mmCIF file of C-alpha atoms in Angstrom:
data_model
loop_
_atom_site.group_PDB
_atom_site.id
_atom_site.type_symbol
_atom_site.label_atom_id
_atom_site.label_comp_id
_atom_site.label_asym_id
_atom_site.label_seq_id
_atom_site.Cartn_x
_atom_site.Cartn_y
_atom_site.Cartn_z
ATOM 1 C CA MET A 1 52.115 43.129 -106.597
ATOM 2 C CA PHE A 2 52.531 39.927 -108.627
ATOM 3 C CA GLY A 3 50.849 40.837 -111.871
ATOM 4 C CA THR A 4 52.148 42.338 -115.093
ATOM 5 C CA SER A 5 48.913 43.743 -116.578
ATOM 6 C CA ALA A 6 48.342 46.902 -114.577
ATOM 7 C CA PRO A 7 51.020 49.574 -114.118
ATOM 8 C CA SER A 8 50.889 49.346 -110.340
ATOM 9 C CA ALA A 9 53.320 51.098 -108.054
ATOM 10 C CA SER A 10 55.126 47.869 -107.270
ATOM 11 C CA GLY A 11 55.408 47.029 -110.950
ATOM 12 C CA VAL A 12 57.031 50.376 -111.662
ATOM 13 C CA THR A 13 59.374 49.839 -108.758
ATOM 14 C CA ALA A 14 60.264 46.402 -110.112
ATOM 15 C CA GLY A 15 61.221 48.021 -113.393
ATOM 16 C CA ARG A 16 63.516 50.395 -111.587
ATOM 17 C CA SER A 17 65.246 47.528 -109.808
ATOM 18 C CA GLY A 18 66.564 46.155 -113.083
ATOM 19 C CA TYR A 19 64.653 42.883 -113.646
ATOM 20 C CA HIS A 20 61.660 41.560 -115.545
ATOM 21 C CA ALA A 21 58.441 40.556 -113.855
ATOM 22 C CA PRO A 22 58.138 36.785 -113.458
ATOM 23 C CA GLY A 23 54.953 36.730 -115.532
ATOM 24 C CA GLY A 24 56.966 37.018 -118.716
ATOM 25 C CA SER A 25 56.486 40.651 -119.779
ATOM 26 C CA MET A 26 58.793 43.442 -118.777
ATOM 27 C CA ALA A 27 57.705 45.316 -115.680
ATOM 28 C CA GLY A 28 59.749 48.330 -116.781
ATOM 29 C CA ARG A 29 62.909 49.133 -118.645
ATOM 30 C CA GLU A 30 65.923 47.035 -117.684
ATOM 31 C CA ARG A 31 68.059 49.591 -115.897
ATOM 32 C CA PRO A 32 71.820 49.363 -116.130
ATOM 33 C CA ALA A 33 73.374 48.262 -112.896
ATOM 34 C CA GLY A 34 75.260 51.499 -112.380
ATOM 35 C CA GLU A 35 72.182 53.658 -111.716
ATOM 36 C CA ALA A 36 70.933 54.305 -108.216
ATOM 37 C CA ALA A 37 69.021 51.349 -106.887
ATOM 38 C CA GLY A 38 66.636 52.793 -104.403
ATOM 39 C CA GLY A 39 66.538 56.557 -104.666
ATOM 40 C CA GLN A 40 63.289 57.012 -106.633
ATOM 41 C CA GLY A 41 60.814 54.724 -104.895
ATOM 42 C CA VAL A 42 60.015 52.205 -102.229
ATOM 43 C CA MET A 43 62.278 49.157 -102.179
ATOM 44 C CA HIS A 44 60.527 46.263 -103.913
ATOM 45 C CA VAL A 45 60.829 42.801 -102.343
ATOM 46 C CA ASP A 46 59.931 40.235 -105.003
ATOM 47 C CA PRO A 47 58.128 37.198 -103.535
ATOM 48 C CA TYR A 48 59.218 35.014 -106.450
ATOM 49 C CA ILE A 49 62.891 35.765 -105.790
ATOM 50 C CA VAL A 50 62.276 35.123 -102.083
ATOM 51 C CA LEU A 51 60.809 31.687 -102.878
ATOM 52 C CA ALA A 52 63.500 30.726 -105.392
ATOM 53 C CA SER A 53 66.333 31.851 -103.100
ATOM 54 C CA ALA A 54 64.805 29.839 -100.245
ATOM 55 C CA VAL A 55 64.982 26.655 -102.333
ATOM 56 C CA ILE A 56 68.598 27.332 -103.293
ATOM 57 C CA GLY A 57 69.507 28.360 -99.745
ATOM 58 C CA PHE A 58 68.133 25.080 -98.407
ATOM 59 C CA LEU A 59 70.279 23.093 -100.850
ATOM 60 C CA VAL A 60 73.342 25.162 -100.008
ATOM 61 C CA GLY A 61 72.772 24.662 -96.300
ATOM 62 C CA MET A 62 72.564 20.884 -96.702
ATOM 63 C CA THR A 63 75.521 20.441 -99.056
ATOM 64 C CA GLY A 64 77.731 23.537 -98.671
ATOM 65 C CA ALA A 65 77.925 23.845 -102.468
ATOM 66 C CA GLY A 66 76.477 25.874 -105.276
ATOM 67 C CA GLY A 67 75.572 29.191 -103.577
ATOM 68 C CA GLY A 68 76.813 31.824 -106.008
ATOM 69 C CA ALA A 69 76.786 29.358 -108.895
ATOM 70 C CA LEU A 70 73.022 28.893 -108.482
ATOM 71 C CA MET A 71 71.815 32.259 -107.184
ATOM 72 C CA THR A 72 73.395 34.424 -109.882
ATOM 73 C CA PRO A 73 72.135 32.384 -112.889
ATOM 74 C CA MET A 74 68.678 32.297 -111.266
ATOM 75 C CA LEU A 75 68.573 36.088 -111.101
ATOM 76 C CA ILE A 76 69.742 36.518 -114.699
ATOM 77 C CA LEU A 77 67.814 33.733 -116.438
ATOM 78 C CA LEU A 78 64.551 33.753 -114.467
ATOM 79 C CA PHE A 79 64.230 37.384 -113.388
ATOM 80 C CA GLY A 80 66.082 39.362 -116.050
ATOM 81 C CA VAL A 81 68.560 41.031 -113.682
ATOM 82 C CA THR A 82 71.570 42.457 -115.507
ATOM 83 C CA PRO A 83 74.646 40.250 -114.999
ATOM 84 C CA SER A 84 76.735 42.797 -113.081
ATOM 85 C CA ALA A 85 73.801 43.642 -110.785
ATOM 86 C CA ALA A 86 73.026 39.949 -110.209
ATOM 87 C CA ILE A 87 76.650 39.168 -109.274
ATOM 88 C CA SER A 88 76.947 42.131 -106.903
ATOM 89 C CA SER A 89 73.541 41.652 -105.259
ATOM 90 C CA ASP A 90 74.265 37.974 -104.678
ATOM 91 C CA LEU A 91 77.609 38.841 -103.060
ATOM 92 C CA VAL A 92 75.990 41.288 -100.636
ATOM 93 C CA ALA A 93 73.257 38.791 -99.739
ATOM 94 C CA ALA A 94 75.914 36.112 -99.192
ATOM 95 C CA VAL A 95 77.477 38.289 -96.481
ATOM 96 C CA VAL A 96 74.409 37.478 -94.386
ATOM 97 C CA MET A 97 73.985 33.887 -95.613
ATOM 98 C CA ARG A 98 77.538 32.479 -95.470
ATOM 99 C CA PRO A 99 78.298 33.045 -91.766
ATOM 100 C CA ILE A 100 75.463 30.657 -90.830
ATOM 101 C CA GLY A 101 77.161 27.599 -92.308
ATOM 102 C CA ALA A 102 80.528 28.739 -90.968
ATOM 103 C CA ALA A 103 79.099 29.131 -87.456
ATOM 104 C CA VAL A 104 77.738 25.581 -87.531
ATOM 105 C CA HIS A 105 81.184 24.178 -88.413
ATOM 106 C CA LEU A 106 82.994 26.395 -85.899
ATOM 107 C CA ARG A 107 80.673 25.091 -83.216
ATOM 108 C CA ARG A 108 81.419 21.518 -84.295
ATOM 109 C CA GLY A 109 85.178 22.201 -84.240
ATOM 110 C CA THR A 110 85.757 21.250 -87.894
ATOM 111 C CA VAL A 111 87.648 24.416 -88.921
ATOM 112 C CA ASN A 112 91.411 24.862 -89.224
ATOM 113 C CA LEU A 113 91.781 28.576 -88.432
ATOM 114 C CA ARG A 114 95.467 28.656 -89.425
ATOM 115 C CA LEU A 115 94.523 27.454 -92.905
ATOM 116 C CA VAL A 116 91.718 30.021 -93.016
ATOM 117 C CA GLY A 117 94.173 32.796 -92.123
ATOM 118 C CA TRP A 118 96.582 32.005 -94.967
ATOM 119 C CA MET A 119 93.757 31.752 -97.517
ATOM 120 C CA VAL A 120 92.194 35.037 -96.387
ATOM 121 C CA LEU A 121 95.573 36.741 -96.717
ATOM 122 C CA GLY A 122 95.409 36.064 -100.459
ATOM 123 C CA SER A 123 91.673 36.198 -101.132
ATOM 124 C CA VAL A 124 90.544 39.439 -99.454
ATOM 125 C CA PRO A 125 92.784 41.897 -101.369
ATOM 126 C CA LEU A 126 92.155 40.135 -104.679
ATOM 127 C CA ALA A 127 88.376 40.169 -104.104
ATOM 128 C CA PHE A 128 88.522 43.968 -104.298
ATOM 129 C CA VAL A 129 90.523 43.636 -107.511
ATOM 130 C CA GLY A 130 87.870 41.317 -108.973
ATOM 131 C CA ALA A 131 85.058 43.737 -108.074
ATOM 132 C CA TYR A 132 87.035 46.588 -109.649
ATOM 133 C CA LEU A 133 87.603 44.584 -112.843
ATOM 134 C CA LEU A 134 83.841 43.982 -113.022
ATOM 135 C CA HIS A 135 83.352 47.747 -112.682
ATOM 136 C CA LEU A 136 85.864 48.450 -115.480
ATOM 137 C CA ILE A 137 83.979 46.210 -117.895
ATOM 138 C CA GLY A 138 81.116 48.740 -117.850
ATOM 139 C CA ASN A 139 77.330 48.639 -118.213
ATOM 140 C CA SER A 140 76.763 48.598 -121.973
ATOM 141 C CA LYS A 141 75.092 45.647 -123.672
ATOM 142 C CA ALA A 142 78.419 44.479 -125.112
ATOM 143 C CA ALA A 143 80.004 44.788 -121.675
ATOM 144 C CA GLN A 144 77.248 42.740 -120.052
ATOM 145 C CA GLN A 145 77.815 40.032 -122.672
ATOM 146 C CA LYS A 146 81.459 39.933 -121.583
ATOM 147 C CA VAL A 147 80.325 39.561 -117.979
ATOM 148 C CA GLU A 148 78.021 36.692 -119.000
ATOM 149 C CA LEU A 149 80.921 35.001 -120.805
ATOM 150 C CA ALA A 150 83.170 35.349 -117.751
ATOM 151 C CA LEU A 151 80.370 34.015 -115.560
ATOM 152 C CA GLY A 152 79.819 31.080 -117.924
ATOM 153 C CA VAL A 153 83.496 30.145 -117.853
ATOM 154 C CA ALA A 154 83.532 30.368 -114.040
ATOM 155 C CA LEU A 155 80.412 28.181 -113.798
ATOM 156 C CA LEU A 156 81.896 25.530 -116.100
ATOM 157 C CA ILE A 157 85.136 25.542 -114.092
ATOM 158 C CA GLY A 158 83.093 25.217 -110.899
ATOM 159 C CA ALA A 159 81.035 22.315 -112.292
ATOM 160 C CA SER A 160 84.199 20.584 -113.522
ATOM 161 C CA ALA A 161 85.765 21.096 -110.101
ATOM 162 C CA MET A 162 82.777 19.464 -108.405
ATOM 163 C CA VAL A 163 83.009 16.465 -110.750
ATOM 164 C CA LEU A 164 86.743 16.252 -110.128
ATOM 165 C CA ARG A 165 86.150 16.409 -106.392
ATOM 166 C CA TYR A 166 83.714 13.500 -106.649
ATOM 167 C CA LEU A 167 86.181 11.417 -108.672
ATOM 168 C CA LEU A 168 88.968 12.183 -106.198
ATOM 169 C CA ASP A 169 86.789 11.126 -103.294
ATOM 170 C CA ARG A 170 85.772 7.896 -105.064
ATOM 171 C CA ARG A 171 89.332 7.048 -106.032
ATOM 172 C CA THR A 172 91.315 8.064 -102.938
ATOM 173 C CA GLY A 173 88.691 8.472 -100.231
ATOM 174 C CA SER A 174 89.979 5.463 -98.319
ATOM 175 C CA ARG A 175 93.448 7.046 -98.137
ATOM 176 C CA ARG A 176 92.238 10.518 -97.122
ATOM 177 C CA THR A 177 92.260 9.742 -93.434
ATOM 178 C CA GLY A 178 93.849 12.930 -92.076
ATOM 179 C CA ILE A 179 92.153 15.269 -89.629
ATOM 180 C CA VAL A 180 91.858 18.910 -90.638
ATOM 181 C CA HIS A 181 93.243 20.184 -87.313
ATOM 182 C CA ALA A 182 96.445 18.199 -87.880
ATOM 183 C CA VAL A 183 97.162 19.921 -91.191
ATOM 184 C CA VAL A 184 100.355 21.989 -91.247
ATOM 185 C CA PRO A 185 99.548 24.841 -93.677
ATOM 186 C CA ARG A 186 101.805 25.412 -96.661
ATOM 187 C CA PRO A 187 101.727 29.225 -96.718
ATOM 188 C CA LEU A 188 102.673 30.219 -100.288
ATOM 189 C CA PRO A 189 100.486 27.776 -102.237
ATOM 190 C CA THR A 190 97.618 28.331 -99.785
ATOM 191 C CA ILE A 191 97.855 32.099 -100.307
ATOM 192 C CA ALA A 192 97.922 31.476 -104.078
ATOM 193 C CA ILE A 193 94.656 29.494 -103.826
ATOM 194 C CA GLY A 194 93.148 32.415 -101.924
ATOM 195 C CA MET A 195 94.296 34.887 -104.582
ATOM 196 C CA ILE A 196 92.801 32.872 -107.438
ATOM 197 C CA GLY A 197 89.536 32.443 -105.554
ATOM 198 C CA GLY A 198 89.433 36.124 -104.621
ATOM 199 C CA VAL A 199 89.620 37.358 -108.216
ATOM 200 C CA VAL A 200 87.072 34.828 -109.479
ATOM 201 C CA VAL A 201 84.591 35.491 -106.667
ATOM 202 C CA GLY A 202 84.982 39.264 -106.954
ATOM 203 C CA MET A 203 84.197 39.175 -110.670
ATOM 204 C CA THR A 204 81.556 36.435 -110.827
ATOM 205 C CA SER A 205 80.415 35.532 -107.241
ATOM 206 C CA VAL A 206 81.279 31.907 -108.166
ATOM 207 C CA GLY A 207 84.030 29.666 -106.846
ATOM 208 C CA SER A 208 84.338 30.078 -103.081
ATOM 209 C CA GLY A 209 82.696 26.696 -102.489
ATOM 210 C CA SER A 210 83.221 24.637 -105.623
ATOM 211 C CA LEU A 211 86.552 25.781 -107.052
ATOM 212 C CA MET A 212 88.654 26.545 -103.969
ATOM 213 C CA ILE A 213 87.902 23.318 -102.101
ATOM 214 C CA VAL A 214 89.133 21.256 -105.071
ATOM 215 C CA MET A 215 92.406 23.193 -105.124
ATOM 216 C CA LEU A 216 92.728 22.480 -101.391
ATOM 217 C CA LEU A 217 92.180 18.764 -102.057
ATOM 218 C CA PHE A 218 95.136 18.788 -104.455
ATOM 219 C CA LEU A 219 97.348 20.754 -102.086
ATOM 220 C CA TYR A 220 96.533 18.598 -99.017
ATOM 221 C CA PRO A 221 96.082 15.092 -100.458
ATOM 222 C CA LEU A 222 95.584 13.294 -97.126
ATOM 223 C CA ILE A 223 92.559 15.393 -96.129
ATOM 224 C CA GLY A 224 89.103 14.408 -97.360
ATOM 225 C CA ALA A 225 86.535 16.870 -98.673
ATOM 226 C CA SER A 226 84.298 16.374 -95.653
ATOM 227 C CA GLN A 227 87.177 17.549 -93.432
ATOM 228 C CA LEU A 228 87.731 20.667 -95.559
ATOM 229 C CA VAL A 229 84.132 21.886 -95.916
ATOM 230 C CA GLY A 230 84.111 23.774 -92.615
ATOM 231 C CA THR A 231 87.453 25.469 -93.331
ATOM 232 C CA ASP A 232 86.324 26.432 -96.837
ATOM 233 C CA LEU A 233 83.008 27.857 -95.604
ATOM 234 C CA THR A 234 84.782 29.871 -92.903
ATOM 235 C CA GLN A 235 87.360 31.414 -95.238
ATOM 236 C CA ALA A 236 84.514 32.309 -97.614
ATOM 237 C CA VAL A 237 83.042 34.719 -95.024
ATOM 238 C CA PRO A 238 85.788 37.410 -95.114
ATOM 239 C CA LEU A 239 86.252 36.749 -98.830
ATOM 240 C CA THR A 240 82.571 37.451 -99.486
ATOM 241 C CA VAL A 241 82.609 40.521 -97.236
ATOM 242 C CA ALA A 242 85.530 41.960 -99.213
ATOM 243 C CA ALA A 243 83.884 41.221 -102.566
ATOM 244 C CA ALA A 244 80.579 42.699 -101.350
ATOM 245 C CA LEU A 245 82.291 45.872 -100.127
ATOM 246 C CA GLY A 246 83.890 46.179 -103.542
ATOM 247 C CA ALA A 247 80.490 45.733 -105.201
ATOM 248 C CA LEU A 248 78.974 48.410 -102.944
ATOM 249 C CA ALA A 249 81.863 50.770 -103.619
ATOM 250 C CA PHE A 250 81.496 50.464 -107.385
ATOM 251 C CA GLY A 251 77.701 50.773 -107.405
ATOM 252 C CA HIS A 252 76.359 47.545 -108.926
ATOM 253 C CA VAL A 253 74.075 46.419 -106.094
ATOM 254 C CA GLU A 254 70.265 46.275 -106.473
ATOM 255 C CA VAL A 255 68.790 46.862 -103.011
ATOM 256 C CA GLY A 256 65.420 45.209 -103.677
ATOM 257 C CA VAL A 257 66.996 42.113 -105.227
ATOM 258 C CA THR A 258 69.476 41.827 -102.354
ATOM 259 C CA ALA A 259 66.715 42.133 -99.739
ATOM 260 C CA SER A 260 64.657 39.454 -101.509
ATOM 261 C CA LEU A 261 67.643 37.085 -101.530
ATOM 262 C CA ILE A 262 68.342 37.634 -97.837
ATOM 263 C CA ILE A 263 64.727 37.158 -96.759
ATOM 264 C CA GLY A 264 64.458 33.869 -98.665
ATOM 265 C CA SER A 265 67.891 32.326 -98.241
ATOM 266 C CA VAL A 266 68.936 33.035 -94.652
ATOM 267 C CA PRO A 267 66.224 30.993 -92.865
ATOM 268 C CA ALA A 268 66.523 28.256 -95.503
ATOM 269 C CA VAL A 269 70.304 27.990 -95.097
ATOM 270 C CA LEU A 270 69.894 27.685 -91.333
ATOM 271 C CA ILE A 271 67.352 24.869 -91.712
ATOM 272 C CA GLY A 272 69.523 23.130 -94.321
ATOM 273 C CA SER A 273 72.610 23.392 -92.093
ATOM 274 C CA LEU A 274 70.760 21.822 -89.180
ATOM 275 C CA LEU A 275 69.644 18.955 -91.441
ATOM 276 C CA SER A 276 73.024 18.571 -93.162
ATOM 277 C CA SER A 277 74.022 15.457 -91.220
ATOM 278 C CA SER A 278 71.100 13.525 -92.721
ATOM 279 C CA ALA A 279 71.074 15.169 -96.151
ATOM 280 C CA PRO A 280 71.166 12.800 -99.166
ATOM 281 C CA ASP A 281 74.348 14.495 -100.402
ATOM 282 C CA ARG A 282 75.157 11.889 -103.040
ATOM 283 C CA TYR A 283 71.886 12.714 -104.824
ATOM 284 C CA ILE A 284 71.750 16.487 -104.298
ATOM 285 C CA ARG A 285 75.302 17.328 -105.377
ATOM 286 C CA PRO A 286 74.965 15.780 -108.872
ATOM 287 C CA VAL A 287 71.778 17.781 -109.451
ATOM 288 C CA ILE A 288 73.505 21.000 -108.367
ATOM 289 C CA THR A 289 76.492 20.197 -110.596
ATOM 290 C CA PHE A 290 74.204 19.551 -113.574
ATOM 291 C CA VAL A 291 72.352 22.861 -113.102
ATOM 292 C CA ILE A 292 75.625 24.788 -112.748
ATOM 293 C CA ALA A 293 77.006 23.190 -115.931
ATOM 294 C CA ALA A 294 73.786 23.932 -117.835
ATOM 295 C CA SER A 295 73.901 27.587 -116.791
ATOM 296 C CA GLY A 296 77.563 27.852 -117.739
ATOM 297 C CA LEU A 297 76.980 26.388 -121.196
ATOM 298 C CA LYS A 298 74.125 28.838 -121.756
ATOM 299 C CA TYR A 299 76.295 31.814 -120.833
ATOM 300 C CA VAL A 300 79.228 30.848 -123.053
ATOM 301 C CA GLY A 301 76.934 31.058 -126.088
ATOM 302 C CA LEU A 302 75.304 27.680 -126.797
ATOM 303 C CA ASN A 303 71.965 28.071 -128.539
ATOM 304 C CA THR A 304 68.888 26.307 -127.201
ATOM 305 C CA THR A 305 69.103 23.296 -129.542
ATOM 306 C CA ALA A 306 72.814 22.716 -128.969
ATOM 307 C CA LEU A 307 72.341 23.160 -125.222
ATOM 308 C CA GLY A 308 69.521 20.600 -125.172
ATOM 309 C CA TRP A 309 71.565 17.976 -127.014
ATOM 310 C CA THR A 310 74.621 18.656 -124.864
ATOM 311 C CA LEU A 311 72.640 18.226 -121.650
ATOM 312 C CA CYS A 312 71.080 15.006 -122.971
ATOM 313 C CA GLY A 313 74.557 13.708 -123.734
ATOM 314 C CA MET A 314 75.718 14.609 -120.223
ATOM 315 C CA LEU A 315 72.769 12.741 -118.699
ATOM 316 C CA PHE A 316 73.407 9.631 -120.820
ATOM 317 C CA ALA A 317 77.124 9.714 -119.955
ATOM 318 C CA ALA A 318 76.342 10.066 -116.243
ATOM 319 C CA ALA A 319 73.867 7.172 -116.416
ATOM 320 C CA ALA A 320 76.408 4.986 -118.214
ATOM 321 C CA PHE A 321 79.075 5.817 -115.632
ATOM 322 C CA TRP A 322 76.715 4.944 -112.793
ATOM 323 C CA LEU A 323 75.672 1.624 -114.373
ATOM 324 C CA ALA A 324 79.199 0.587 -115.376
ATOM 325 C CA TYR A 325 81.188 1.780 -112.368
ATOM 326 C CA VAL A 326 79.303 3.124 -109.353
ATOM 327 C CA ARG A 327 76.570 0.511 -109.048
ATOM 328 C CA PRO A 328 78.841 -2.582 -109.386
ATOM 329 C CA ARG A 329 81.332 -1.112 -106.914
ATOM 330 C CA ALA A 330 78.583 -0.353 -104.409
ATOM 331 C CA ALA A 331 77.371 -3.954 -104.661
ATOM 332 C CA VAL A 332 80.864 -5.372 -104.142
ATOM 333 C CA GLU A 333 81.864 -2.936 -101.373
ATOM 334 C CA PRO A 334 78.746 -2.237 -99.311
ATOM 335 C CA ALA A 335 80.847 -1.184 -96.323
ATOM 336 C CA GLU A 336 82.119 1.914 -98.133
ATOM 337 C CA ASP A 337 79.708 4.023 -96.113
ATOM 338 C CA PRO A 338 82.061 6.279 -94.130
ATOM 339 C CA ASP A 339 79.945 5.770 -91.029
ATOM 340 C CA LEU A 340 80.767 2.037 -91.171
ATOM 341 C CA LEU A 341 84.478 2.350 -91.830
ATOM 342 C CA VAL A 342 87.090 2.000 -89.119
ATOM 343 C CA VAL A 343 89.891 4.365 -90.087
ATOM 344 C CA PRO A 344 93.356 3.677 -88.681
ATOM 345 C CA PRO A 345 94.995 6.613 -86.903
ATOM 346 C CA VAL A 346 97.444 8.774 -88.836
ATOM 347 C CA GLY A 347 100.537 10.128 -87.127
ATOM 348 C CA PRO A 348 101.477 13.821 -87.318
ATOM 349 C CA ALA A 349 104.270 13.042 -89.735
ATOM 350 C CA GLY A 350 101.763 11.780 -92.294
ATOM 351 C CA ILE A 351 100.204 15.192 -92.788
ATOM 352 C CA ASP A 352 101.967 18.121 -94.375
#
């Protein structure tokens, strides 16, 4: 089941599902994503994908970030899944995974359903458009390279958005004192955010968590990121359903890969969500951002040497920023822990 030496039944099935065996050699030909996924054999559940998706699911459950931006690169880089199949399979698996985090926030009452409604109005139709555009690109090698480039750009935008979100929170966190339920939605720009997110998620499976929440932070400047996480996770559920239905309609989904993702990620996301209140978010999010940026740089065409030097430069820059700015500020302002702050009330007129 695990090996790559003998042509076992499971090895042949793995080849049909469009990815390489984890041992390093190819378990079978890499099948284009458009062929039937499960018609010629028993569905293969890969234990390595189950394990890897459990690790990612746990991180997503704790932080609410990085789902599609981590799952899809994992499938392509570690398991040899074709880009279009990896994107579509991740979207279908996310239909099962995403409602867990949303349910936790709905139970806690941290979701603005009016805001969700306006975002969904823009995102759901455009998610179908994104899935259709992915279908139009095709399944040839040149087409898959275009998909990788689009995925790389989306990952870099997502990583940049996460960095920008951190800087916004550091700079204006003390002024973001609004409560999400007091937000009066601005319909047209909120719908526009949903439309942008819908196209990007439909084509790449990336952006529902990292990109859209940053746009919301710009549109509603008095609301902090922690207040918007629940709303963002909830609007991502119908968005992901629409994108997954588009992927199923256009035939990219690998059944075995999708099943492996669901088996590994769903329990892990639930555990991570339950532990989210005590998660060391300030340490986990930078790691997720770094991995997303590394994957994006790889997809846009950086060779191994250039990628290595670029990542080293990013690490040195991050270390310098922490030593010069974050550490001194933490020493001077130890009461910046949000649990220790007393926030003055904000009247309804202060939120628009």
